[in-house]
XYZ file of C-alpha atoms in Angstrom:
774
model
C 66.436 81.964 -17.998
C 63.568 83.181 -15.762
C 62.714 86.142 -18.262
C 62.680 83.869 -21.000
C 61.116 81.250 -19.833
C 58.498 83.533 -19.326
C 58.578 85.213 -22.330
C 57.899 82.748 -25.167
C 54.059 81.621 -24.336
C 53.939 85.640 -24.005
C 55.191 85.853 -27.517
C 53.351 82.814 -28.783
C 50.123 84.832 -27.567
C 50.922 87.368 -29.494
C 51.807 85.139 -32.859
C 48.835 83.039 -32.539
C 46.555 85.989 -32.057
C 48.168 87.667 -35.503
C 47.619 84.720 -37.175
C 43.778 84.426 -36.222
C 43.637 87.791 -37.132
C 44.304 86.860 -40.343
C 42.458 84.252 -41.130
C 39.176 86.315 -41.947
C 40.642 88.308 -44.689
C 42.386 85.293 -46.725
C 38.105 83.392 -46.243
C 36.474 87.302 -47.233
C 38.031 87.716 -50.415
C 38.265 83.897 -51.868
C 35.294 83.304 -50.391
C 32.832 86.400 -49.989
C 29.305 84.052 -49.788
C 30.444 82.699 -45.626
C 30.886 86.191 -45.320
C 28.159 85.802 -42.601
C 30.011 82.720 -41.294
C 33.717 83.864 -40.987
C 32.241 86.879 -39.067
C 30.990 84.299 -36.358
C 34.320 82.300 -36.765
C 35.881 85.352 -36.119
C 34.415 86.970 -32.926
C 35.232 83.549 -31.798
C 38.776 83.346 -32.742
C 38.713 86.127 -30.008
C 36.511 84.792 -27.269
C 38.646 81.612 -27.547
C 42.071 83.653 -26.920
C 40.928 86.239 -23.948
C 39.755 82.190 -23.297
C 43.291 80.867 -23.030
C 44.660 83.573 -21.132
C 42.164 82.918 -18.171
C 43.188 78.558 -19.126
C 46.881 79.633 -20.038
C 46.593 80.165 -16.226
C 47.885 77.793 -14.277
C 45.601 76.337 -11.052
C 47.830 74.540 -7.772
C 47.550 70.678 -9.285
C 48.569 71.754 -12.822
C 51.730 73.281 -11.457
C 52.600 70.593 -9.517
C 52.193 68.073 -13.164
C 54.613 70.629 -14.883
C 56.877 71.019 -11.739
C 57.269 67.080 -12.363
C 56.845 67.348 -16.215
C 60.092 69.626 -15.559
C 62.451 67.601 -13.358
C 62.182 64.681 -15.385
C 63.015 66.987 -18.572
C 65.567 68.479 -15.643
C 67.230 65.236 -14.958
C 67.555 64.188 -18.038
C 69.033 67.800 -19.727
C 71.668 67.722 -16.702
C 74.178 67.329 -18.506
C 73.491 69.634 -21.357
C 72.967 71.782 -19.093
C 76.189 71.889 -17.264
C 77.957 72.761 -20.436
C 76.287 75.478 -21.415
C 74.193 77.886 -19.047
C 70.137 78.147 -20.291
C 70.978 76.286 -22.715
C 67.460 74.090 -22.126
C 65.634 76.960 -22.685
C 66.932 78.916 -24.777
C 66.283 75.792 -26.614
C 63.066 75.413 -25.770
C 62.098 78.789 -27.042
C 63.175 78.199 -30.019
C 60.925 75.492 -30.554
C 58.449 76.579 -29.901
C 58.618 79.780 -31.966
C 59.717 76.990 -34.958
C 56.469 75.350 -33.543
C 54.077 78.791 -34.103
C 55.799 79.716 -37.231
C 54.114 75.558 -38.519
C 51.754 76.896 -37.388
C 51.853 80.381 -38.527
C 52.115 78.317 -42.389
C 49.912 75.232 -42.272
C 46.918 77.885 -40.942
C 47.377 79.594 -44.075
C 47.575 77.452 -46.486
C 44.096 75.172 -44.199
C 42.593 78.904 -44.876
C 43.330 79.190 -47.742
C 42.643 75.541 -49.226
C 39.285 75.551 -46.851
C 37.838 77.187 -44.797
C 34.958 74.515 -43.084
C 38.973 72.337 -42.156
C 39.542 76.182 -40.212
C 36.356 76.716 -38.376
C 36.491 72.595 -36.772
C 40.086 72.886 -35.517
C 38.882 75.530 -34.016
C 35.961 74.070 -32.687
C 37.432 71.556 -31.325
C 40.380 74.273 -29.965
C 37.408 75.819 -27.880
C 35.964 72.692 -26.431
C 39.112 71.651 -25.041
C 39.266 75.393 -23.249
C 36.265 75.036 -21.439
C 36.897 70.947 -20.609
C 39.643 72.352 -19.336
C 38.453 74.998 -17.347
C 35.249 72.866 -16.020
C 37.982 70.061 -15.330
C 40.048 72.654 -13.479
C 36.762 74.782 -11.924
C 34.782 70.792 -10.761
C 38.827 70.372 -8.709
C 38.532 73.913 -7.187
C 35.402 73.269 -6.136
C 35.744 70.097 -4.592
C 39.035 71.394 -2.752
C 36.823 74.049 -1.194
C 34.268 71.884 -0.152
C 36.468 69.615 1.432
C 38.341 72.842 2.999
C 35.431 74.555 4.305
C 33.911 70.279 5.551
C 37.587 70.660 7.815
C 37.120 73.970 8.528
C 34.227 73.111 10.546
C 35.066 70.120 12.169
C 37.635 71.852 13.057
C 35.462 74.430 14.750
C 33.307 72.165 16.202
C 37.070 70.478 17.465
C 38.017 73.247 18.906
C 34.319 74.927 20.809
C 33.731 71.138 22.084
C 37.346 71.267 23.804
C 36.059 74.850 24.847
C 32.926 73.668 26.745
C 33.916 71.032 28.114
C 36.636 72.638 29.641
C 33.486 75.381 31.139
C 31.833 72.392 32.244
C 35.443 70.770 33.915
C 35.509 73.773 35.516
C 31.728 74.140 36.803
C 32.846 70.722 38.259
C 35.697 72.165 40.331
C 33.883 74.740 41.614
C 31.524 73.016 42.993
C 31.122 72.593 47.806
C 29.933 71.153 50.361
C 28.014 74.564 51.350
C 25.678 74.306 48.466
C 23.553 71.125 47.721
C 20.885 71.251 44.989
C 17.030 69.580 46.062
C 17.756 65.142 45.237
C 15.276 63.852 42.859
C 13.518 60.648 43.370
C 10.988 58.436 41.809
C 8.234 55.564 42.627
C 8.307 52.421 41.550
C 7.075 48.772 42.348
C 4.044 46.827 41.140
C 0.781 47.985 40.334
C -1.629 48.554 42.861
C 1.314 48.755 45.914
C -0.157 52.283 46.204
C 2.341 54.286 44.555
C 0.195 57.188 42.952
C -1.535 57.039 47.326
C 2.210 57.146 48.941
C 2.798 60.251 46.447
C -1.220 62.181 47.306
C 0.287 61.235 51.326
C 3.494 62.898 50.581
C 2.563 66.047 48.165
C -0.633 66.597 49.652
C -0.635 65.830 54.277
C -1.955 69.775 55.024
C -4.696 70.844 51.912
C -7.769 69.217 53.143
C -7.475 72.343 56.020
C -6.992 74.488 52.981
C -3.284 74.172 53.506
C -1.155 73.836 50.266
C 1.725 73.412 53.615
C 4.334 75.067 51.617
C 4.448 72.152 49.393
C 4.676 73.082 45.927
C 3.455 71.248 43.042
C 5.687 71.495 40.109
C 5.159 70.365 36.247
C 6.738 66.255 36.244
C 7.475 66.776 40.267
C 6.046 67.431 43.704
C 9.231 69.870 44.927
C 9.070 69.561 49.114
C 10.528 72.251 50.809
C 12.907 71.563 53.656
C 10.819 73.713 56.025
C 7.660 71.618 55.444
C 10.433 69.066 55.834
C 10.931 69.968 58.810
C 7.297 70.471 59.987
C 6.117 67.228 59.174
C 9.539 65.453 61.002
C 8.982 67.354 64.510
C 7.544 64.438 66.357
C 10.311 62.154 65.614
C 14.112 61.749 68.179
C 16.281 61.329 65.612
C 15.307 65.011 63.690
C 15.469 66.989 66.310
C 19.167 66.093 66.356
C 19.652 65.912 62.062
C 21.211 68.944 60.228
C 19.573 68.999 57.494
C 21.761 70.744 54.111
C 19.696 69.767 51.221
C 16.995 72.584 49.920
C 14.475 69.895 50.409
C 12.995 67.169 48.125
C 12.022 66.969 44.506
C 9.951 63.562 43.955
C 8.624 62.153 39.982
C 5.040 62.754 39.721
C 5.071 60.015 37.342
C 4.911 56.280 39.022
C 6.480 53.223 37.580
C 8.881 52.280 35.012
C 7.627 55.874 32.686
C 9.643 57.563 34.795
C 13.056 55.467 35.170
C 12.572 55.118 31.841
C 12.330 57.847 30.797
C 15.693 58.445 31.616
C 19.516 58.469 29.481
C 21.534 55.618 30.723
C 23.983 58.108 29.074
C 25.719 60.104 31.362
C 24.223 61.261 34.866
C 21.048 59.502 35.264
C 18.257 61.623 36.562
C 16.888 59.612 39.201
C 19.360 60.588 42.440
C 17.387 57.922 45.213
C 14.289 56.016 44.514
C 11.365 54.362 46.565
C 10.928 50.567 45.958
C 6.958 49.740 46.964
C 6.191 46.889 48.304
C 2.970 46.066 49.038
C 3.183 43.846 52.900
C 0.660 41.653 51.831
C 1.309 40.199 49.048
C 5.131 40.797 48.817
C 7.288 40.422 45.852
C 5.566 40.379 42.416
C 6.343 40.684 38.951
C 6.877 44.139 38.081
C 8.232 44.435 41.579
C 11.327 42.456 40.467
C 11.314 43.836 37.401
C 12.099 47.214 39.066
C 14.532 45.671 41.435
C 16.931 44.470 38.233
C 16.440 47.922 36.883
C 17.694 49.493 39.779
C 20.010 46.755 39.622
C 21.148 48.308 35.646
C 21.198 51.781 36.350
C 23.311 51.104 39.872
C 20.662 53.887 41.720
C 20.567 53.271 45.912
C 17.282 52.518 47.277
C 14.683 52.570 50.114
C 11.739 49.901 49.858
C 8.316 50.921 50.964
C 6.426 48.666 52.943
C 3.108 49.945 51.790
C -0.392 48.784 53.838
C 0.288 48.593 56.710
C -2.603 49.143 58.363
C -4.802 46.451 56.320
C -3.009 43.765 59.193
C -5.972 42.347 61.003
C -7.050 44.929 63.353
C -4.560 47.752 63.459
C -5.371 50.622 64.961
C -4.114 53.724 62.352
C -2.206 56.785 64.345
C -2.403 59.142 61.666
C 1.263 60.282 60.504
C 2.767 59.056 63.042
C 5.974 57.487 62.706
C 5.757 54.124 62.790
C 7.394 53.575 66.225
C 4.947 54.623 67.929
C 2.459 53.609 65.819
C 3.786 50.222 65.964
C 3.712 50.750 69.893
C 0.048 51.218 70.313
C -0.522 47.778 68.180
C -1.966 45.510 70.212
C 0.786 41.480 70.564
C -1.711 40.570 68.045
C -0.350 42.692 65.161
C 3.116 42.955 66.011
C 3.784 39.854 66.066
C 1.683 39.482 62.302
C 4.214 42.602 61.485
C 7.093 40.610 62.490
C 6.120 37.707 60.626
C 5.655 40.201 57.504
C 8.388 42.071 57.546
C 10.471 38.393 57.875
C 8.678 37.723 55.520
C 9.389 40.489 53.454
C 13.353 40.301 54.159
C 13.244 37.045 52.373
C 12.184 37.446 49.223
C 14.259 40.494 48.877
C 17.124 37.981 49.376
C 16.130 35.405 47.075
C 16.939 38.686 44.695
C 19.722 38.852 45.828
C 19.391 42.055 47.893
C 20.523 42.365 52.293
C 17.278 43.947 53.456
C 16.678 45.288 57.620
C 14.517 47.995 59.032
C 15.498 50.824 59.033
C 15.957 51.703 62.640
C 17.996 47.813 62.915
C 19.873 48.888 59.641
C 23.676 48.193 60.482
C 25.354 49.665 57.113
C 22.812 51.935 55.285
C 25.798 50.747 52.350
C 24.955 46.792 51.789
C 21.946 46.980 53.790
C 18.822 48.731 52.242
C 16.811 50.114 54.427
C 12.805 49.069 54.771
C 10.299 51.318 55.914
C 7.166 50.497 56.936
C 4.334 52.990 55.838
C 0.264 53.844 54.646
C -0.196 55.476 52.068
C -3.888 55.963 53.604
C -3.797 56.962 57.170
C 0.007 58.572 56.967
C 1.957 56.041 59.037
C 5.868 55.780 58.600
C 5.214 58.876 56.354
C 8.215 60.774 58.338
C 10.118 58.496 58.979
C 10.808 57.903 54.806
C 11.375 61.675 54.042
C 14.156 61.861 56.934
C 15.060 58.734 55.860
C 15.476 59.990 51.814
C 17.154 63.188 53.312
C 19.290 61.636 55.179
C 20.855 58.600 53.104
C 20.784 61.861 50.345
C 23.477 63.648 52.528
C 25.481 61.337 53.949
C 26.091 58.683 50.324
C 25.234 60.946 47.915
C 26.404 64.562 49.018
C 29.833 64.395 46.131
C 26.432 64.275 43.766
C 23.761 66.773 44.981
C 26.432 69.444 45.253
C 25.083 71.488 42.927
C 26.502 72.780 39.683
C 26.613 75.527 37.615
C 26.874 73.274 33.918
C 23.598 72.808 32.591
C 22.062 69.244 33.487
C 18.591 70.101 32.048
C 16.249 66.374 30.901
C 13.050 67.179 28.861
C 10.178 64.345 30.140
C 7.242 65.240 28.424
C 5.704 67.337 25.428
C 2.300 68.382 25.657
C 0.149 71.248 24.268
C -1.516 73.269 26.074
C -4.210 75.685 24.748
C -3.512 79.455 24.577
C 0.574 78.446 24.941
C 1.333 75.891 22.060
C 3.502 73.530 22.310
C 5.128 73.142 25.574
C 7.175 70.805 26.946
C 7.812 69.452 30.572
C 11.869 69.577 31.806
C 13.569 68.637 34.838
C 16.004 71.442 35.258
C 18.573 68.701 37.024
C 21.964 71.329 37.209
C 22.427 74.489 36.943
C 20.152 77.682 35.421
C 17.066 78.695 32.924
C 16.779 82.000 31.837
C 14.011 83.678 30.025
C 15.235 84.367 26.740
C 17.425 82.223 26.008
C 18.441 80.250 23.090
C 17.904 75.993 23.651
C 19.043 73.250 21.072
C 16.536 69.718 21.486
C 16.814 66.708 19.797
C 13.802 65.899 17.759
C 13.225 62.564 15.650
C 14.455 64.883 12.426
C 17.054 66.475 14.037
C 18.939 69.231 16.381
C 15.415 71.972 16.659
C 17.056 75.708 18.394
C 14.287 77.636 19.579
C 14.151 80.757 22.104
C 12.363 79.864 25.628
C 9.566 81.730 24.867
C 8.571 81.203 28.417
C 9.530 79.560 32.517
C 5.885 78.512 33.847
C 5.444 76.769 36.814
C 2.061 75.774 38.584
C 0.403 77.812 41.351
C 0.418 76.673 44.661
C -1.790 73.653 45.931
C -4.694 75.530 46.636
C -5.019 77.016 43.764
C -4.856 74.293 41.293
C -7.907 74.274 40.738
C -7.502 77.175 38.535
C -7.412 75.910 35.327
C -4.527 77.200 32.634
C -2.899 79.554 35.248
C 0.711 79.489 35.667
C 3.298 81.529 37.339
C 5.974 82.701 34.860
C 9.355 83.088 35.958
C 12.156 85.167 34.164
C 14.976 82.794 35.741
C 14.458 79.073 37.112
C 17.332 77.453 39.652
C 17.632 73.503 39.968
C 16.583 71.154 40.947
C 13.097 71.806 39.806
C 10.265 70.148 37.125
C 9.997 73.477 35.244
C 7.400 73.652 31.457
C 9.506 75.612 29.033
C 6.955 77.541 25.659
C 8.746 77.958 22.823
C 8.599 77.355 18.907
C 9.233 74.436 16.954
C 9.548 71.531 20.061
C 5.936 69.359 18.549
C 8.836 66.771 17.558
C 11.497 67.174 20.251
C 12.170 62.889 21.524
C 11.401 63.022 25.462
C 14.092 61.969 27.856
C 16.467 63.529 26.180
C 18.960 66.730 27.038
C 17.847 70.224 26.610
C 20.955 72.087 26.187
C 21.495 75.736 26.263
C 23.711 78.377 24.356
C 25.465 80.442 25.921
C 27.712 83.601 24.823
C 31.261 81.223 24.051
C 28.881 78.246 22.192
C 28.947 77.498 18.342
C 25.568 76.056 17.807
C 26.227 73.764 15.088
C 29.329 71.755 17.982
C 26.007 71.409 20.452
C 23.802 70.044 17.276
C 25.917 67.402 16.310
C 27.084 66.933 20.068
C 22.297 66.430 20.580
C 21.469 64.822 18.062
C 24.575 61.733 18.799
C 22.099 60.070 21.574
C 19.220 59.723 19.019
C 22.314 58.261 15.794
C 22.495 54.863 19.355
C 19.442 54.500 19.201
C 19.238 54.109 15.559
C 22.781 52.411 15.623
C 20.795 48.928 16.565
C 18.243 49.182 13.183
C 19.158 46.458 11.405
C 20.268 47.277 8.241
C 19.374 44.714 6.113
C 15.482 45.864 6.090
C 14.087 42.767 7.536
C 12.214 43.302 11.611
C 9.653 44.356 13.670
C 8.544 47.529 14.164
C 9.274 48.929 17.246
C 7.546 52.148 19.154
C 8.073 53.916 22.325
C 6.669 56.976 24.317
C 9.711 58.209 25.359
C 13.977 57.508 24.495
C 14.626 56.366 27.083
C 12.377 53.219 26.416
C 13.160 53.444 23.042
C 16.239 52.654 24.211
C 15.488 49.766 27.289
C 13.135 48.278 24.398
C 15.991 47.507 21.492
C 18.688 46.621 24.199
C 15.757 43.884 25.415
C 15.735 42.797 21.357
C 18.948 42.278 20.888
C 20.023 40.263 24.178
C 21.005 36.929 23.519
C 18.165 35.598 25.652
C 15.442 37.609 22.815
C 17.122 38.336 19.765
C 14.348 40.105 17.201
C 15.382 42.225 15.051
C 14.693 45.346 13.925
C 13.279 46.989 10.830
C 12.355 51.146 11.928
C 11.976 52.519 15.218
C 9.476 56.063 16.114
C 8.084 58.051 19.211
C 4.869 58.811 19.773
C 1.194 57.395 19.420
C 1.000 54.914 16.246
C -0.115 56.229 13.165
C -0.931 54.804 9.057
C 2.641 55.279 8.449
C 3.719 52.751 10.776
C 1.863 50.048 9.641
C 2.235 50.941 5.846
C 5.879 50.433 7.430
C 5.884 47.292 9.049
C 3.294 45.708 5.909
C 6.845 45.850 4.227
C 7.571 42.370 5.342
C 4.773 41.460 3.180
C 6.104 42.022 0.896
C 10.055 40.954 1.295
C 7.993 37.343 2.036
C 8.513 37.845 5.726
C 5.146 37.852 6.601
C 6.182 36.553 10.847
C 7.956 40.207 10.814
C 4.655 41.925 9.544
C 5.095 43.111 13.277
C 4.666 46.907 15.285
C 5.915 46.337 19.047
C 4.152 49.142 20.421
C 5.512 50.421 23.851
C 3.641 51.861 26.391
C 2.346 53.935 23.267
C -1.205 54.297 21.454
C -2.785 53.162 18.730
C -5.166 55.904 16.322
C -8.332 53.962 15.400
C -7.101 54.821 11.565
C -4.060 52.425 12.206
C -5.536 49.835 13.610
C -7.985 50.057 10.608
C -5.278 50.155 8.577
C -3.183 47.075 9.767
C -6.197 45.108 10.583
C -7.130 45.012 6.995
C -2.921 44.552 5.856
C -3.319 41.856 7.923
C 0.017 43.786 10.351
C -0.319 42.804 13.837
C -0.157 45.585 16.620
C 1.279 44.375 20.059
C 1.186 47.016 22.851
C 1.832 46.783 27.003
C 3.200 49.305 29.680
C 5.700 46.858 30.536
C 8.956 45.809 28.364
C 8.151 41.816 29.637
C 5.051 41.686 29.059
C 5.310 42.564 25.110
C 8.268 40.348 25.227
C 5.439 37.490 25.771
C 3.282 37.973 23.846
C 5.630 38.890 20.910
C 7.366 35.388 21.827
C 3.578 33.229 22.399
C 2.655 34.929 18.223
C 6.402 33.750 16.981
C 5.548 30.749 18.225
C 2.388 30.344 16.624
C 3.603 31.715 13.612
C 6.516 28.539 14.189
C 4.071 25.949 13.799
C 2.003 26.978 10.889
C 5.224 27.576 9.690
C 5.612 23.642 10.366
C 2.516 22.470 9.976
C 3.252 24.158 5.863
C 6.071 21.884 5.219
C 5.065 18.602 6.991
C 4.357 16.967 4.107
C 7.739 17.877 2.174
C 10.055 17.918 5.210
C 11.718 14.797 4.523
C 13.962 13.062 8.402
C 16.856 10.807 8.012
C 16.374 6.957 8.453
C 17.762 3.794 7.711
C 15.348 0.203 8.687
C 16.448 -2.799 8.348
C 13.625 -5.662 7.716
C 12.689 -7.820 9.686
C 12.449 -10.528 7.437
C 10.074 -12.946 9.989
C 7.890 -10.330 9.700
C 7.183 -9.258 6.097
C 3.378 -9.754 5.916
C 2.721 -8.694 2.796
C 4.284 -8.620 0.355
C 2.937 -6.936 -2.867
C 2.278 -2.654 -2.580
C 0.780 -1.787 0.128
C 4.064 -2.806 1.433
C 3.287 -4.179 5.295
C 6.810 -5.337 7.038
C 8.186 -5.946 10.515
C 11.310 -2.853 10.564
C 14.064 -2.431 13.314
C 14.823 1.520 13.111
C 18.573 0.874 12.697
C 19.486 5.180 12.779
C 17.800 7.941 13.014
C 13.534 9.184 12.885
C 11.140 7.581 11.541
C 8.169 9.510 10.241
C 4.670 9.244 8.739
C 4.588 10.442 5.239
C 8.404 9.074 4.403
C 8.839 8.452 1.585
C 11.207 5.403 1.163
C 14.442 4.585 -1.210
C 17.201 1.105 -1.408
C 19.738 2.604 -2.128
C 21.985 -0.679 -2.554
C 18.411 -1.550 -5.077
C 19.414 1.931 -7.998
C 17.618 3.739 -5.733
C 14.763 2.107 -6.207
C 11.384 4.168 -4.412
C 8.669 1.622 -2.307
C 5.864 5.255 -1.563
C 5.362 5.903 1.752
C 4.997 5.250 5.063
C 1.089 5.185 5.431
C 0.948 3.810 9.335
C 3.018 2.510 11.942
C 1.921 0.111 15.319
C 4.943 0.603 17.772
C 2.940 -3.364 20.505
C -0.528 -2.877 18.757
C -0.919 1.338 19.287
C -0.435 3.601 15.908
C 2.262 5.882 15.979
C 2.933 8.813 13.922
C 7.498 8.321 15.401
C 10.092 6.327 16.013
C 13.291 7.081 16.397
C 16.652 4.592 16.587
C 16.383 1.531 18.421
C 12.534 0.629 17.791
C 10.655 -1.941 15.660
C 7.144 -1.526 14.565
C 4.464 -2.805 11.750
C 5.337 -0.606 9.093
C 2.629 -0.309 6.163
C 4.049 1.346 2.651
C 2.033 2.480 0.769
C 2.794 3.630 -3.519
C 2.441 6.563 -4.714
C 2.663 6.255 -8.915
C 2.304 2.843 -10.965
C 6.328 2.149 -10.808
C 6.076 1.387 -7.291
C 3.224 -0.328 -6.687
C 4.574 -2.385 -9.008
C 7.052 -2.955 -6.459
C 7.516 -6.783 -5.155
C 9.344 -8.087 -1.874
C 11.385 -10.766 -2.931
C 12.022 -9.799 -6.543
C 12.665 -6.309 -6.454
C 14.321 -6.260 -2.186
C 14.895 -8.278 -0.003
C 15.544 -8.342 4.449
C 19.231 -7.592 2.820
C 18.563 -4.486 1.402
C 18.061 -1.734 4.330
C 15.397 0.704 3.540
C 16.335 4.474 3.095
C 14.426 8.110 3.381
C 14.462 9.257 0.259
C 16.298 12.947 1.598
C 16.364 16.092 -1.408
C 18.107 19.407 -1.099
C 14.879 21.328 -0.771
C 14.045 18.569 2.094
C 17.378 19.366 4.301
C 16.416 23.010 3.694
C 12.869 22.758 5.272
C 14.311 20.738 8.598
C 16.925 23.527 8.808
C 14.483 26.059 9.159
C 12.008 24.732 10.638
C 13.031 21.413 12.754
C 16.206 22.165 13.824
C 15.688 21.838 16.962
C 13.372 18.745 16.494
C 17.276 16.306 15.705
C 19.515 15.290 17.627
C 23.038 15.451 16.640
C 23.667 12.394 15.208
C 20.606 12.655 13.301
C 22.045 15.905 11.834
C 25.134 13.342 11.102
C 23.023 11.311 9.551
C 21.835 13.536 7.158
C 25.382 14.361 5.861
C 25.162 10.918 5.700
C 23.030 10.746 3.223
C 23.560 13.457 1.636
C 26.806 11.717 -0.050
C 24.714 8.073 -0.054
C 22.212 10.776 -2.570
C 24.854 13.341 -4.014
C 23.181 16.535 -3.300
C 25.445 19.367 -3.338
């Protein structure tokens, strides 16, 4: 049966091929003038049948459809097949042969009668064959592309699972015997002495011409443990202290930049923070913001109560431990310190924080340790360094265990003469080697490049040598490093840097790398209406977007960017003017510069640019701007926004019965405002004019609310209104009602929503029915 089924199409092809070859002979004998065209037809037919051989081979989808058709046919002919096996197949073969004979005789008669008909038949046949071949090719290419995409996703999933497994193994292999250096940030209000304190930590012995073992690294100051031991040797606690961490890594950039630079995703960059408070001024705005930031990130911190040397009569002992310094002061200085210390602890308590002097702390897990310091004299700095080491070893040992899995955060992108574009990174865990393939995130997606050089500056005393860096083949965490590599011009500060290992899939790592950017881009309003936001780093951009999205603020964002403001950013913001949303033609810039050309263009295109280094300041600027915009809109809408009111005429106080009508009224419901159009629904909605002025207790007023009694002057605006008379067209039995419309209600909603009470909005609904407003 199978042989019969397969042989039938072959016979069909042979017969039809013979028929097609016989056609040209008859045509040439009867119509010799068409010989060239017939030769073309002959060639075309051969090509046609060659194509037919290809298309007759069924594709997978055609096979499925054919099988379904055959199954239906078999069901219908089940009885016939039961009586005689193979009948259906042979009958089908006979039928095909009969069809072939009919086609043969039909084609002969057609060619004999008219060659043009033959040409049209062959053309249509070839077109249908080529169409079916094209459709089949499209379907197969779609299937192939889907298969390729599925394979790629599967490969990425497998590679990600393997990489996560390797990271998990690295985490499990960590040991308390091998700790990395804790990473420390310094936060506080402006002028509290953050930078000075950092200089004091960094530059202790430089004036003596010694580097003191302190190495200045990119983006961070690394203090080896030998130096910390040397600086705390006069303290009693230090003598019995066991030091397990290799040193301290203090992030150079003081303030919020270093903190908002860090990603909230994953384990943050900062292990412990120093909050600097001026003992003379107590908590200030930015200090409170810093506390909220630390609470949000759940980062442990200590308080450096700075500027103790500013207290009257304080006798400085350079670089002395605080308790030794305090003991040498007079009684007045000790009393002043106690009162100022108590005030600082009270201020911290107001922010929901328990605090205590570090050497009187009953529980380091529940109380914030406060260390009095002086950045000028160095007093209290040894106490602070020792406390940082003690706290990190006791409370953060689990977090500080060295892990071989790479964790590297990009801090800044810089162009260095002779090196090209470089990136400053903090290597938190793992190792970096020269020649490693790395993946970094840019605004345009992930970039794969190779490390050309790993650089750190020379020790302190050689910092004056311009552009002099030490080259390394290999670096181990934790430290600040400068990486020189191609293609990092658009790298985004605050993102993670990945190293491609021998077992890693580059596509998978690129996919992982851009996920951070995807979460940020999801905050952009898809409607395209909103302000534009620019920030210096991805972390600060995320913090700003989170702030703008919060319930208290709710400012829509239509576009984001990282880096300085250029002309293209101004062009993007100016689109809001075309969208009839001029109040959103604004760029909010957080910690970034604005080029002169961009500022000039912004002035020309009426785009507002607000810049600030603190998120709250940016919000305050924008809020003040939006308040101005709202006031301007309200002023424009005021003549057309009709407030709802119902007035009752006091018949004993009718002072003028004709235009302008002056009478006394009670405000029964709503708000009566100067400029409100008045009509009388009970008298076929006749209009009287607008309220020109009102008096209450012989004083002019612009607004009167429910329960007030006022003398009112109604001025006509048309000739018909000027003819209205009290006593003829209306009297005290008729209620006077503000003439509202659909347009006036929309203006009320848009500009005066919060000015109307719930009862007044209910009155608007009631009047809508009176005036039959939809």
